[in-house]
Amino acid sequence: MRRNLVAGNWKMNGSAESIRGLLQGIKEGAAEVAAADLVVFPPFVYIGLVEQQLTGTSVAWGTQNLSEHASGAYTGEVAGPMLQDFHCTYVIVGHSERRTLYGESDEMVARKFAAARKVNIQPILCVGETLEERDQGVTESVVERQLKAVLDLEGIEAFNNAVIAYEPVWAIGTGRTATPQQAQDVHAFIRAKLAERNPTVAAQTRILYGGSMKAANSGELMAMADIDGGLIGGASLDAKDFLAIARSGC
Ligand code: 13P
């Protein structure tokens, strides 16, 4: 049985002060959502603060990105072993904002996925199509291509300790959510692609939905057979909203 994972991607938002408040709220309500795993993804500079606030609680933390390299002359980058120092459990790789705004290719995302595994941090691999791609009817081939780059480099067994997030780009930050059926169709497709390589791994891999998920729609999304939680942007910046989403899937 797959446990729901509810993940808050804070993107480039927050301050030390607002983060203290947000974490306080999450910690106070976390006990009510014992049936789901919770994780938050602050900007890099706040990871020490988040570690300090969350150590000893049931809430995990991680970062929104990492370098494909372990160390060296890569100005501005942050490496996997550094994240290990801060006891990160998860790391997001291949978010659509990284792919589109910072030119991350499928191959680079796969190398980042490998870099996370090397330091025993679970990658959350983001995949998803743009509106143009959906309109062209190529959603499945886009998602398959993004997934294949990782499977070819790391193999299916890697997904024993990894998570996938399906985030249709047209639903991110737009207020436009995929319908539960639209999301379920892609989630089932992703699971079938994993199952072609190993049905046991496919059956236990968590696949999250992301894209304008909020308490008003999260219950019906997470009720779908292949949706195992959410990767939440905007609504994760409010402790009450984030916890309400987590509760709705229990
Ligand atoms: P929103 O929930 O703000 O649409 O963002 C989704 C997302 O990109 C999470 O990674």
mmCIF file of N, CA and C and ligand atoms in Angstrom, residues 9 11 95 97 167 171-174 210-213 231-235, ligand 1:
data_model
loop_
_atom_site.group_PDB
_atom_site.id
_atom_site.type_symbol
_atom_site.label_atom_id
_atom_site.label_comp_id
_atom_site.label_asym_id
_atom_site.label_seq_id
_atom_site.Cartn_x
_atom_site.Cartn_y
_atom_site.Cartn_z
ATOM 1 N N ASN A 9 6.377 22.793 -2.273
ATOM 2 C CA ASN A 9 7.473 23.434 -2.999
ATOM 3 C C ASN A 9 7.298 24.941 -2.839
ATOM 4 N N LYS A 11 9.197 27.256 -3.729
ATOM 5 C CA LYS A 11 9.821 28.025 -4.820
ATOM 6 C C LYS A 11 10.644 29.171 -4.221
ATOM 7 N N HIS A 95 12.090 20.053 -12.163
ATOM 8 C CA HIS A 95 10.856 20.851 -12.138
ATOM 9 C C HIS A 95 10.737 21.606 -13.461
ATOM 10 N N GLU A 97 9.994 24.512 -14.127
ATOM 11 C CA GLU A 97 10.611 25.854 -14.129
ATOM 12 C C GLU A 97 12.114 25.742 -14.347
ATOM 13 N N GLU A 167 3.404 16.996 -13.290
ATOM 14 C CA GLU A 167 2.974 18.393 -13.195
ATOM 15 C C GLU A 167 2.745 18.943 -14.597
ATOM 16 N N ALA A 171 -0.958 23.769 -15.812
ATOM 17 C CA ALA A 171 -1.721 23.825 -14.560
ATOM 18 C C ALA A 171 -0.914 24.475 -13.434
ATOM 19 N N ILE A 172 0.370 24.773 -13.688
ATOM 20 C CA ILE A 172 1.227 25.295 -12.622
ATOM 21 C C ILE A 172 1.031 26.794 -12.453
ATOM 22 N N GLY A 173 0.576 27.191 -11.270
ATOM 23 C CA GLY A 173 0.432 28.609 -10.951
ATOM 24 C C GLY A 173 -0.636 29.316 -11.767
ATOM 25 N N THR A 174 -1.471 28.564 -12.446
ATOM 26 C CA THR A 174 -2.456 29.179 -13.340
ATOM 27 C C THR A 174 -3.858 29.160 -12.753
ATOM 28 N N GLY A 210 0.883 17.583 -9.366
ATOM 29 C CA GLY A 210 1.164 18.981 -9.041
ATOM 30 C C GLY A 210 0.603 19.906 -10.092
ATOM 31 N N GLY A 211 0.118 21.061 -9.655
ATOM 32 C CA GLY A 211 -0.439 22.047 -10.585
ATOM 33 C C GLY A 211 -1.739 22.585 -10.037
ATOM 34 N N SER A 212 -1.640 23.764 -9.365
ATOM 35 C CA SER A 212 -2.827 24.412 -8.777
ATOM 36 C C SER A 212 -3.627 23.479 -7.883
ATOM 37 N N MET A 213 -2.928 22.626 -7.135
ATOM 38 C CA MET A 213 -3.636 21.774 -6.178
ATOM 39 C C MET A 213 -3.949 22.605 -4.939
ATOM 40 N N LEU A 231 2.353 17.634 -5.126
ATOM 41 C CA LEU A 231 3.474 18.571 -5.052
ATOM 42 C C LEU A 231 2.841 19.953 -5.199
ATOM 43 N N ILE A 232 2.830 20.677 -4.095
ATOM 44 C CA ILE A 232 2.014 21.888 -4.010
ATOM 45 C C ILE A 232 2.881 23.134 -3.983
ATOM 46 N N GLY A 233 2.568 24.083 -4.846
ATOM 47 C CA GLY A 233 3.298 25.345 -4.869
ATOM 48 C C GLY A 233 2.601 26.365 -3.980
ATOM 49 N N GLY A 234 1.831 27.251 -4.606
ATOM 50 C CA GLY A 234 1.196 28.375 -3.906
ATOM 51 C C GLY A 234 0.521 28.017 -2.594
ATOM 52 N N ALA A 235 -0.293 26.972 -2.590
ATOM 53 C CA ALA A 235 -1.067 26.639 -1.389
ATOM 54 C C ALA A 235 -0.205 26.073 -0.260
HETATM 55 P P1 13P B 1 1.177 25.606 -7.923
HETATM 56 O O1 13P B 1 0.586 24.719 -6.877
HETATM 57 O O2 13P B 1 1.437 27.003 -7.424
HETATM 58 O O3 13P B 1 0.401 25.558 -9.200
HETATM 59 O O4 13P B 1 2.640 25.030 -8.268
HETATM 60 C C1 13P B 1 2.762 23.686 -8.565
HETATM 61 C C2 13P B 1 4.201 23.353 -8.625
HETATM 62 O O5 13P B 1 4.906 23.749 -9.533
HETATM 63 C C3 13P B 1 4.774 22.553 -7.527
HETATM 64 O O6 13P B 1 6.052 22.130 -7.820
#
